[in-house]
PDB file of C-alpha atoms in Angstrom:
ATOM      1  CA  MET A  27     -81.202  49.838 106.671  1.00  0.00           C
ATOM      2  CA  ALA A  28     -78.430  47.388 105.894  1.00  0.00           C
ATOM      3  CA  HIS A  29     -75.995  49.553 107.827  1.00  0.00           C
ATOM      4  CA  ASP A  30     -77.804  48.731 111.094  1.00  0.00           C
ATOM      5  CA  TRP A  31     -75.919  45.462 110.950  1.00  0.00           C
ATOM      6  CA  GLN A  32     -72.795  45.561 113.094  1.00  0.00           C
ATOM      7  CA  PRO A  33     -70.120  43.147 111.916  1.00  0.00           C
ATOM      8  CA  ASP A  34     -68.375  41.134 114.601  1.00  0.00           C
ATOM      9  CA  PHE A  35     -65.156  39.739 113.188  1.00  0.00           C
ATOM     10  CA  GLU A  36     -64.826  36.901 115.699  1.00  0.00           C
ATOM     11  CA  GLN A  37     -68.400  35.818 115.118  1.00  0.00           C
ATOM     12  CA  LEU A  38     -67.871  35.885 111.343  1.00  0.00           C
ATOM     13  CA  VAL A  39     -64.804  33.678 111.759  1.00  0.00           C
ATOM     14  CA  ASP A  40     -66.765  31.235 113.925  1.00  0.00           C
ATOM     15  CA  GLU A  41     -69.625  31.086 111.437  1.00  0.00           C
ATOM     16  CA  HIS A  42     -67.684  30.886 108.185  1.00  0.00           C
ATOM     17  CA  GLN A  43     -64.251  29.390 108.857  1.00  0.00           C
ATOM     18  CA  SER A  44     -65.445  25.905 107.938  1.00  0.00           C
ATOM     19  CA  MET A  45     -66.935  27.161 104.654  1.00  0.00           C
ATOM     20  CA  VAL A  46     -63.850  29.169 103.681  1.00  0.00           C
ATOM     21  CA  PHE A  47     -61.434  26.393 104.643  1.00  0.00           C
ATOM     22  CA  SER A  48     -63.457  23.692 102.837  1.00  0.00           C
ATOM     23  CA  LEU A  49     -63.781  25.751  99.648  1.00  0.00           C
ATOM     24  CA  ALA A  50     -60.057  26.476  99.616  1.00  0.00           C
ATOM     25  CA  TRP A  51     -59.144  22.853 100.373  1.00  0.00           C
ATOM     26  CA  ARG A  52     -61.429  21.441  97.663  1.00  0.00           C
ATOM     27  CA  MET A  53     -60.217  23.978  95.131  1.00  0.00           C
ATOM     28  CA  THR A  54     -56.498  23.532  95.847  1.00  0.00           C
ATOM     29  CA  GLY A  55     -56.450  19.967  97.180  1.00  0.00           C
ATOM     30  CA  ASP A  56     -53.836  21.104  99.691  1.00  0.00           C
ATOM     31  CA  ARG A  57     -54.698  21.414 103.366  1.00  0.00           C
ATOM     32  CA  GLY A  58     -51.751  23.644 104.274  1.00  0.00           C
ATOM     33  CA  LEU A  59     -52.408  25.962 101.371  1.00  0.00           C
ATOM     34  CA  ALA A  60     -56.122  26.036 102.238  1.00  0.00           C
ATOM     35  CA  GLU A  61     -55.246  27.183 105.776  1.00  0.00           C
ATOM     36  CA  GLU A  62     -53.055  29.962 104.370  1.00  0.00           C
ATOM     37  CA  ILE A  63     -55.787  31.049 101.966  1.00  0.00           C
ATOM     38  CA  ALA A  64     -58.418  31.004 104.735  1.00  0.00           C
ATOM     39  CA  GLN A  65     -56.184  33.153 106.941  1.00  0.00           C
ATOM     40  CA  ASP A  66     -55.531  35.652 104.131  1.00  0.00           C
ATOM     41  CA  VAL A  67     -59.220  35.821 103.249  1.00  0.00           C
ATOM     42  CA  PHE A  68     -60.302  36.547 106.833  1.00  0.00           C
ATOM     43  CA  LEU A  69     -57.584  39.157 107.331  1.00  0.00           C
ATOM     44  CA  GLU A  70     -58.735  40.842 104.137  1.00  0.00           C
ATOM     45  CA  LEU A  71     -62.297  40.699 105.450  1.00  0.00           C
ATOM     46  CA  ASP A  72     -61.065  42.434 108.590  1.00  0.00           C
ATOM     47  CA  ARG A  73     -59.610  45.238 106.458  1.00  0.00           C
ATOM     48  CA  HIS A  74     -62.868  45.580 104.490  1.00  0.00           C
ATOM     49  CA  LEU A  75     -65.211  45.105 107.444  1.00  0.00           C
ATOM     50  CA  GLY A  76     -66.528  48.663 107.135  1.00  0.00           C
ATOM     51  CA  LYS A  77     -67.789  47.958 103.624  1.00  0.00           C
ATOM     52  CA  ILE A  78     -69.705  44.802 104.569  1.00  0.00           C
ATOM     53  CA  GLU A  79     -73.384  45.634 104.767  1.00  0.00           C
ATOM     54  CA  SER A  80     -75.058  42.493 106.048  1.00  0.00           C
ATOM     55  CA  ALA A  81     -74.499  38.905 107.154  1.00  0.00           C
ATOM     56  CA  ALA A  82     -75.480  37.704 103.682  1.00  0.00           C
ATOM     57  CA  HIS A  83     -73.059  40.165 102.101  1.00  0.00           C
ATOM     58  CA  ALA A  84     -70.274  38.853 104.372  1.00  0.00           C
ATOM     59  CA  CYS A  85     -71.012  35.270 103.311  1.00  0.00           C
ATOM     60  CA  PHE A  86     -71.105  36.216  99.611  1.00  0.00           C
ATOM     61  CA  TRP A  87     -67.911  38.278  99.961  1.00  0.00           C
ATOM     62  CA  LEU A  88     -66.100  35.413 101.715  1.00  0.00           C
ATOM     63  CA  ARG A  89     -67.126  32.884  99.053  1.00  0.00           C
ATOM     64  CA  ARG A  90     -66.100  35.181  96.199  1.00  0.00           C
ATOM     65  CA  VAL A  91     -62.722  36.118  97.689  1.00  0.00           C
ATOM     66  CA  THR A  92     -61.965  32.521  98.706  1.00  0.00           C
ATOM     67  CA  MET A  93     -62.631  31.258  95.180  1.00  0.00           C
ATOM     68  CA  SER A  94     -60.550  34.054  93.715  1.00  0.00           C
ATOM     69  CA  ARG A  95     -57.616  33.474  96.125  1.00  0.00           C
ATOM     70  CA  SER A  96     -57.775  29.717  95.491  1.00  0.00           C
ATOM     71  CA  ALA A  97     -57.652  30.295  91.727  1.00  0.00           C
ATOM     72  CA  ASP A  98     -54.645  32.582  92.200  1.00  0.00           C
ATOM     73  CA  ALA A  99     -52.932  29.943  94.349  1.00  0.00           C
ATOM     74  CA  LEU A 100     -53.653  27.257  91.760  1.00  0.00           C
ATOM     75  CA  ARG A 101     -52.127  29.372  89.021  1.00  0.00           C
ATOM     76  CA  ARG A 102     -48.965  29.646  91.087  1.00  0.00           C
ATOM     77  CA  ARG A 103     -48.834  25.921  91.641  1.00  0.00           C
ATOM     78  CA  VAL A 104     -48.622  22.854  89.497  1.00  0.00           C
ATOM     79  CA  VAL A 105     -51.828  20.906  89.910  1.00  0.00           C
ATOM     80  CA  ARG A 106     -50.859  17.353  90.633  1.00  0.00           C
ATOM     81  CA  GLY A 107     -54.244  15.644  90.507  1.00  0.00           C
ATOM     82  CA  LEU A 108     -54.718  12.375  92.326  1.00  0.00           C
ATOM     83  CA  ASP A 109     -51.125  12.154  93.563  1.00  0.00           C
ATOM     84  CA  LEU A 110     -51.729  15.362  95.466  1.00  0.00           C
ATOM     85  CA  TRP A 111     -54.428  13.717  97.541  1.00  0.00           C
ATOM     86  CA  VAL A 112     -52.264  10.705  98.313  1.00  0.00           C
ATOM     87  CA  GLU A 113     -49.494  13.114  99.341  1.00  0.00           C
ATOM     88  CA  MET A 114     -51.934  15.093 101.434  1.00  0.00           C
ATOM     89  CA  GLU A 115     -53.002  12.038 103.401  1.00  0.00           C
ATOM     90  CA  GLU A 116     -49.391  11.004 103.905  1.00  0.00           C
ATOM     91  CA  HIS A 117     -48.260  14.451 105.038  1.00  0.00           C
ATOM     92  CA  HIS A 118     -51.164  15.392 107.242  1.00  0.00           C
ATOM     93  CA  GLY A 119     -52.259  11.971 108.417  1.00  0.00           C
ATOM     94  CA  ILE A 120     -55.805  12.674 107.332  1.00  0.00           C
ATOM     95  CA  SER A 121     -57.866   9.852 106.069  1.00  0.00           C
ATOM     96  CA  VAL A 122     -60.671  10.953 103.844  1.00  0.00           C
ATOM     97  CA  VAL A 123     -61.918   7.379 103.824  1.00  0.00           C
ATOM     98  CA  GLU A 124     -62.442   7.389 107.583  1.00  0.00           C
ATOM     99  CA  ARG A 125     -64.645  10.475 107.401  1.00  0.00           C
ATOM    100  CA  THR A 126     -66.941   9.565 104.533  1.00  0.00           C
ATOM    101  CA  SER A 127     -68.099   6.563 102.574  1.00  0.00           C
ATOM    102  CA  PRO A 128     -65.596   4.975 100.146  1.00  0.00           C
ATOM    103  CA  LEU A 129     -67.521   6.521  97.258  1.00  0.00           C
ATOM    104  CA  GLY A 130     -67.549   9.925  98.917  1.00  0.00           C
ATOM    105  CA  ALA A 131     -63.817   9.794  99.544  1.00  0.00           C
ATOM    106  CA  ARG A 132     -63.169   8.754  95.972  1.00  0.00           C
ATOM    107  CA  LEU A 133     -65.385  11.536  94.631  1.00  0.00           C
ATOM    108  CA  GLU A 134     -63.332  14.094  96.540  1.00  0.00           C
ATOM    109  CA  GLN A 135     -60.169  12.647  95.057  1.00  0.00           C
ATOM    110  CA  LEU A 136     -61.627  12.652  91.561  1.00  0.00           C
ATOM    111  CA  LEU A 137     -62.803  16.235  91.981  1.00  0.00           C
ATOM    112  CA  ALA A 138     -59.158  17.316  92.141  1.00  0.00           C
ATOM    113  CA  THR A 139     -58.631  15.943  88.629  1.00  0.00           C
ATOM    114  CA  LEU A 140     -61.342  18.107  87.020  1.00  0.00           C
ATOM    115  CA  PRO A 141     -60.572  21.386  85.230  1.00  0.00           C
ATOM    116  CA  GLU A 142     -60.547  24.352  87.618  1.00  0.00           C
ATOM    117  CA  SER A 143     -63.693  26.044  86.251  1.00  0.00           C
ATOM    118  CA  GLN A 144     -65.740  22.828  86.501  1.00  0.00           C
ATOM    119  CA  ARG A 145     -64.374  22.093  89.970  1.00  0.00           C
ATOM    120  CA  ALA A 146     -65.318  25.596  91.154  1.00  0.00           C
ATOM    121  CA  ALA A 147     -68.860  25.240  89.839  1.00  0.00           C
ATOM    122  CA  LEU A 148     -69.322  21.775  91.370  1.00  0.00           C
ATOM    123  CA  VAL A 149     -67.912  22.748  94.763  1.00  0.00           C
ATOM    124  CA  LEU A 150     -70.184  25.780  94.999  1.00  0.00           C
ATOM    125  CA  ARG A 151     -73.160  23.733  93.813  1.00  0.00           C
ATOM    126  CA  TYR A 152     -72.746  20.687  96.040  1.00  0.00           C
ATOM    127  CA  GLN A 153     -70.836  22.019  99.031  1.00  0.00           C
ATOM    128  CA  GLU A 154     -72.589  25.381  99.296  1.00  0.00           C
ATOM    129  CA  ASP A 155     -75.868  24.352  97.654  1.00  0.00           C
ATOM    130  CA  LEU A 156     -75.881  27.479  95.442  1.00  0.00           C
ATOM    131  CA  THR A 157     -78.017  27.939  92.356  1.00  0.00           C
ATOM    132  CA  PRO A 158     -76.284  28.486  88.979  1.00  0.00           C
ATOM    133  CA  GLU A 159     -77.190  32.183  89.207  1.00  0.00           C
ATOM    134  CA  GLU A 160     -75.580  32.474  92.656  1.00  0.00           C
ATOM    135  CA  ILE A 161     -72.512  30.592  91.427  1.00  0.00           C
ATOM    136  CA  ALA A 162     -72.279  32.954  88.454  1.00  0.00           C
ATOM    137  CA  ALA A 163     -72.405  35.959  90.794  1.00  0.00           C
ATOM    138  CA  THR A 164     -69.749  34.427  93.061  1.00  0.00           C
ATOM    139  CA  LEU A 165     -67.385  33.552  90.231  1.00  0.00           C
ATOM    140  CA  GLN A 166     -68.258  36.689  88.262  1.00  0.00           C
ATOM    141  CA  ALA A 167     -68.988  34.542  85.204  1.00  0.00           C
ATOM    142  CA  PRO A 168     -71.961  34.325  82.826  1.00  0.00           C
ATOM    143  CA  VAL A 169     -74.772  32.037  84.002  1.00  0.00           C
ATOM    144  CA  ALA A 170     -74.631  30.072  80.743  1.00  0.00           C
ATOM    145  CA  THR A 171     -70.921  29.339  81.315  1.00  0.00           C
ATOM    146  CA  VAL A 172     -71.623  28.199  84.857  1.00  0.00           C
ATOM    147  CA  LYS A 173     -74.463  25.923  83.703  1.00  0.00           C
ATOM    148  CA  SER A 174     -72.217  24.455  81.043  1.00  0.00           C
ATOM    149  CA  ASN A 175     -69.396  23.904  83.549  1.00  0.00           C
ATOM    150  CA  LEU A 176     -71.821  22.260  85.958  1.00  0.00           C
ATOM    151  CA  GLN A 177     -73.141  19.900  83.298  1.00  0.00           C
ATOM    152  CA  ARG A 178     -69.734  19.021  81.914  1.00  0.00           C
ATOM    153  CA  GLY A 179     -68.175  18.696  85.350  1.00  0.00           C
ATOM    154  CA  LEU A 180     -70.945  16.468  86.611  1.00  0.00           C
ATOM    155  CA  LYS A 181     -70.766  14.285  83.520  1.00  0.00           C
ATOM    156  CA  LEU A 182     -66.990  14.023  83.680  1.00  0.00           C
ATOM    157  CA  LEU A 183     -66.965  13.299  87.392  1.00  0.00           C
ATOM    158  CA  ARG A 184     -69.614  10.640  86.969  1.00  0.00           C
ATOM    159  CA  ALA A 185     -67.700   9.024  84.126  1.00  0.00           C
ATOM    160  CA  LYS A 186     -64.484   9.079  86.143  1.00  0.00           C
ATOM    161  CA  ALA A 187     -66.323   7.686  89.151  1.00  0.00           C
ATOM    162  CA  ALA A 188     -67.804   4.911  87.028  1.00  0.00           C
ATOM    163  CA  ASN A 189     -64.342   3.963  85.817  1.00  0.00           C
ATOM    164  CA  HIS A 190     -62.627   4.193  89.139  1.00  0.00           C
ATOM    165  CA  LEU A 191     -65.355   2.726  91.274  1.00  0.00           C
ATOM    166  CA  LYS A 192     -66.231  -0.431  89.409  1.00  0.00           C
ATOM    167  CA  GLU A 193     -65.483  -2.487  92.459  1.00  0.00           C
ATOM    168  CA  TYR A 194     -67.664  -0.294  94.627  1.00  0.00           C
ATOM    169  CA  VAL A 195     -70.537  -0.392  92.147  1.00  0.00           C
ATOM    170  CA  ARG A 196     -70.183  -4.146  91.765  1.00  0.00           C
ATOM    171  CA  GLY A 197     -70.287  -4.485  95.538  1.00  0.00           C
ATOM    172  CA  LYS A 198     -73.353  -2.260  95.710  1.00  0.00           C
ATOM    173  CA  GLU A 199     -75.121  -4.227  92.969  1.00  0.00           C
ATOM    174  CA  TYR A 200     -74.208  -7.418  94.757  1.00  0.00           C
ATOM    175  CA  ALA A 201     -75.688  -6.049  97.998  1.00  0.00           C
ATOM    176  CA  ARG A 202     -78.885  -5.115  96.131  1.00  0.00           C
ATOM    177  CA  GLY A 203     -79.046  -8.651  94.813  1.00  0.00           C
ATOM    178  CA  ILE A 204     -78.801  -7.589  91.154  1.00  0.00           C
TER     179      ILE A 204
ATOM    180  CA  MET B  26     -72.760   2.502  82.654  1.00  0.00           C
ATOM    181  CA  GLY B  27     -73.797   0.479  85.694  1.00  0.00           C
ATOM    182  CA  PHE B  28     -74.004   3.575  87.892  1.00  0.00           C
ATOM    183  CA  GLU B  29     -76.922   4.870  89.945  1.00  0.00           C
ATOM    184  CA  PRO B  30     -79.231   7.570  88.445  1.00  0.00           C
ATOM    185  CA  MET B  31     -78.028  11.204  88.312  1.00  0.00           C
ATOM    186  CA  GLU B  32     -80.170  12.298  91.285  1.00  0.00           C
ATOM    187  CA  GLU B  33     -78.608   9.608  93.414  1.00  0.00           C
ATOM    188  CA  PHE B  34     -75.160  10.594  92.182  1.00  0.00           C
ATOM    189  CA  GLU B  35     -75.853  14.234  93.036  1.00  0.00           C
ATOM    190  CA  GLN B  36     -76.961  13.156  96.500  1.00  0.00           C
ATOM    191  CA  GLU B  37     -73.668  11.294  96.899  1.00  0.00           C
ATOM    192  CA  LEU B  38     -71.874  14.491  95.860  1.00  0.00           C
ATOM    193  CA  ARG B  39     -73.724  16.553  98.461  1.00  0.00           C
ATOM    194  CA  GLN B  40     -72.709  14.073 101.151  1.00  0.00           C
ATOM    195  CA  ALA B  41     -69.122  13.848  99.920  1.00  0.00           C
ATOM    196  CA  PHE B  42     -68.797  17.620  99.688  1.00  0.00           C
ATOM    197  CA  GLU B  43     -69.977  18.467 103.169  1.00  0.00           C
ATOM    198  CA  ARG B  44     -68.029  21.285 104.787  1.00  0.00           C
ATOM    199  CA  ARG B  45     -64.958  20.182 106.679  1.00  0.00           C
ATOM    200  CA  PRO B  46     -64.243  21.607 110.122  1.00  0.00           C
ATOM    201  CA  ALA B  47     -61.486  24.211 110.008  1.00  0.00           C
ATOM    202  CA  PRO B  48     -58.353  23.529 112.064  1.00  0.00           C
ATOM    203  CA  THR B  49     -58.673  24.952 115.579  1.00  0.00           C
ATOM    204  CA  SER B  50     -55.370  26.781 115.098  1.00  0.00           C
ATOM    205  CA  LEU B  51     -56.878  28.864 112.282  1.00  0.00           C
ATOM    206  CA  LYS B  52     -59.000  31.085 114.509  1.00  0.00           C
ATOM    207  CA  ARG B  53     -56.223  31.449 117.085  1.00  0.00           C
ATOM    208  CA  ARG B  54     -53.720  32.533 114.426  1.00  0.00           C
ATOM    209  CA  LEU B  55     -56.271  34.890 112.914  1.00  0.00           C
ATOM    210  CA  MET B  56     -57.002  36.605 116.191  1.00  0.00           C
ATOM    211  CA  GLU B  57     -53.274  36.910 116.936  1.00  0.00           C
ATOM    212  CA  SER B  58     -52.578  38.439 113.502  1.00  0.00           C
ATOM    213  CA  ARG B  59     -55.481  40.793 114.003  1.00  0.00           C
ATOM    214  CA  ARG B  60     -54.250  41.877 117.436  1.00  0.00           C
ATOM    215  CA  THR B  61     -50.865  42.848 115.997  1.00  0.00           C
ATOM    216  CA  ARG B  62     -52.660  45.120 113.513  1.00  0.00           C
ATOM    217  CA  GLN B  63     -54.896  46.863 116.102  1.00  0.00           C
ATOM    218  CA  PRO B  64     -55.025  50.730 116.180  1.00  0.00           C
ATOM    219  CA  GLY B  65     -53.138  50.683 119.519  1.00  0.00           C
ATOM    220  CA  ASN B  66     -50.304  48.985 117.740  1.00  0.00           C
ATOM    221  CA  HIS B  67     -50.381  51.631 115.023  1.00  0.00           C
ATOM    222  CA  VAL B  68     -49.804  54.226 117.764  1.00  0.00           C
ATOM    223  CA  LEU B  69     -46.964  52.082 119.098  1.00  0.00           C
ATOM    224  CA  ASN B  70     -45.481  51.866 115.606  1.00  0.00           C
ATOM    225  CA  TRP B  71     -45.698  55.659 115.220  1.00  0.00           C
ATOM    226  CA  GLN B  72     -43.983  56.073 118.583  1.00  0.00           C
ATOM    227  CA  ARG B  73     -41.234  53.713 117.474  1.00  0.00           C
ATOM    228  CA  LEU B  74     -40.848  55.592 114.218  1.00  0.00           C
ATOM    229  CA  ALA B  75     -40.717  58.952 116.051  1.00  0.00           C
ATOM    230  CA  ALA B  76     -38.102  57.588 118.468  1.00  0.00           C
ATOM    231  CA  ALA B  77     -36.026  56.274 115.551  1.00  0.00           C
ATOM    232  CA  ILE B  78     -36.233  59.651 113.764  1.00  0.00           C
ATOM    233  CA  LEU B  79     -35.249  61.465 116.979  1.00  0.00           C
ATOM    234  CA  LEU B  80     -32.306  59.136 117.551  1.00  0.00           C
ATOM    235  CA  THR B  81     -31.144  59.526 113.949  1.00  0.00           C
ATOM    236  CA  ALA B  82     -31.463  63.326 114.177  1.00  0.00           C
ATOM    237  CA  THR B  83     -29.500  63.399 117.465  1.00  0.00           C
ATOM    238  CA  LEU B  84     -26.713  61.224 116.071  1.00  0.00           C
ATOM    239  CA  GLY B  85     -26.641  63.199 112.820  1.00  0.00           C
ATOM    240  CA  GLY B  86     -26.564  66.505 114.733  1.00  0.00           C
ATOM    241  CA  GLY B  87     -23.721  65.201 116.906  1.00  0.00           C
ATOM    242  CA  LEU B  88     -21.709  64.245 113.845  1.00  0.00           C
ATOM    243  CA  VAL B  89     -22.274  67.636 112.193  1.00  0.00           C
ATOM    244  CA  TRP B  90     -21.272  69.444 115.430  1.00  0.00           C
ATOM    245  CA  ARG B  91     -18.086  67.332 115.738  1.00  0.00           C
ATOM    246  CA  ASN B  92     -17.128  68.060 112.124  1.00  0.00           C
ATOM    247  CA  ARG B  93     -17.625  71.808 112.611  1.00  0.00           C
ATOM    248  CA  GLU B  94     -15.658  71.746 115.872  1.00  0.00           C
ATOM    249  CA  GLU B  95     -12.759  69.977 114.167  1.00  0.00           C
ATOM    250  CA  GLN B  96     -12.909  72.473 111.304  1.00  0.00           C
ATOM    251  CA  ARG B  97     -12.881  75.365 113.779  1.00  0.00           C
ATOM    252  CA  LYS B  98      -9.862  73.925 115.635  1.00  0.00           C
ATOM    253  CA  GLY B  99      -8.077  73.408 112.311  1.00  0.00           C
ATOM    254  CA  GLU B 100      -8.723  77.041 111.341  1.00  0.00           C
ATOM    255  CA  ALA B 101      -7.386  78.243 114.722  1.00  0.00           C
ATOM    256  CA  ALA B 102      -4.233  76.122 114.339  1.00  0.00           C
ATOM    257  CA  ARG B 103      -3.707  77.509 110.824  1.00  0.00           C
ATOM    258  CA  GLU B 104      -4.075  81.046 112.120  1.00  0.00           C
ATOM    259  CA  GLN B 105      -1.480  80.337 114.879  1.00  0.00           C
ATOM    260  CA  VAL B 106       1.012  78.947 112.326  1.00  0.00           C
ATOM    261  CA  LEU B 107       0.497  81.979 110.060  1.00  0.00           C
ATOM    262  CA  THR B 108       1.038  84.357 113.032  1.00  0.00           C
ATOM    263  CA  ALA B 109       4.228  82.487 113.995  1.00  0.00           C
ATOM    264  CA  LEU B 110       5.456  82.723 110.399  1.00  0.00           C
ATOM    265  CA  ARG B 111       4.703  86.489 110.306  1.00  0.00           C
ATOM    266  CA  ILE B 112       6.635  87.020 113.578  1.00  0.00           C
ATOM    267  CA  THR B 113       9.595  84.968 112.279  1.00  0.00           C
ATOM    268  CA  ASN B 114       9.540  86.883 108.997  1.00  0.00           C
ATOM    269  CA  ARG B 115       9.545  90.204 110.830  1.00  0.00           C
ATOM    270  CA  ALA B 116      12.463  89.086 113.079  1.00  0.00           C
ATOM    271  CA  LEU B 117      14.448  87.912 110.048  1.00  0.00           C
ATOM    272  CA  ASN B 118      13.831  91.244 108.281  1.00  0.00           C
ATOM    273  CA  GLN B 119      15.023  93.166 111.346  1.00  0.00           C
ATOM    274  CA  MET B 120      18.149  90.990 111.596  1.00  0.00           C
ATOM    275  CA  ASN B 121      18.796  91.479 107.879  1.00  0.00           C
ATOM    276  CA  THR B 122      18.524  95.290 108.264  1.00  0.00           C
ATOM    277  CA  GLN B 123      20.896  95.230 111.265  1.00  0.00           C
ATOM    278  CA  LEU B 124      23.429  93.091 109.357  1.00  0.00           C
ATOM    279  CA  ALA B 125      23.269  95.430 106.365  1.00  0.00           C
ATOM    280  CA  ALA B 126      23.829  98.488 108.645  1.00  0.00           C
ATOM    281  CA  HIS B 127      26.745  96.713 110.358  1.00  0.00           C
ATOM    282  CA  GLY B 128      28.300  95.908 106.979  1.00  0.00           C
ATOM    283  CA  ARG B 129      28.036  99.527 105.823  1.00  0.00           C
ATOM    284  CA  ALA B 130      29.636 100.771 109.083  1.00  0.00           C
ATOM    285  CA  GLN B 131      32.554  98.374 108.622  1.00  0.00           C
ATOM    286  CA  ARG B 132      33.150  99.497 105.024  1.00  0.00           C
ATOM    287  CA  GLN B 133      33.158 103.182 106.101  1.00  0.00           C
ATOM    288  CA  GLY B 134      35.673 102.419 108.944  1.00  0.00           C
ATOM    289  CA  ASP B 135      38.046 100.736 106.483  1.00  0.00           C
TER     290      ASP B 135
END
């Protein structure tokens, strides 16, 4: 029944390129590298198109391979944390601040400083809106590990945000009249 | 901590982690890469490979033929030299016999 589905490569690219690119960018913190990863992932999808059974399978496959390729790329690279984001904006002329709120932009920057396993869990949870079980299946990790990474990552990110965003919080409290 | 509750923080995360649009060049590059790997191109690659093998075989065959031809000419030249040497040897033997006969005739006349 699943084999009634006919995969259309171009349509899959249209539907999922934003997801693949965003996952790779958030995992690596490098726009150029994310583009390379996205290209590799889609070309691999093209080679495995015959084995893809449904639209949902394609989406799952793309997420899993993107996360795996991003982890491989990270292992080959030195993770440079916050500096990497500053460099990224300088090199590509992209202002994260312009696109989102100051807090949102800062959260993206702080995400790059988290350990890889926590970052992966948080990105899949809050970008892709996946449940811990779905994240575990995507990362091929135990659900308990994923839940732990989510909790720790969230706590760490919140603590980092609280430290780094005192001015923002103060401004927000001021606006609320606290 | 002076920060909003966790639910609010998670909401901020969802907003901050919205998907980013992929660069427009990504799809173009993908489709180009894909086109170069189409089955038609595999046929073209096989044709190129066959042409390269044919060319190599022709050149190799030519070289082998030239080597054999040179070897054959060398053998013929060697045969000619040996024949010339045999003829010269025979002529020298005849001359030697004649000289010996002439010498004997002179000694008998004396």
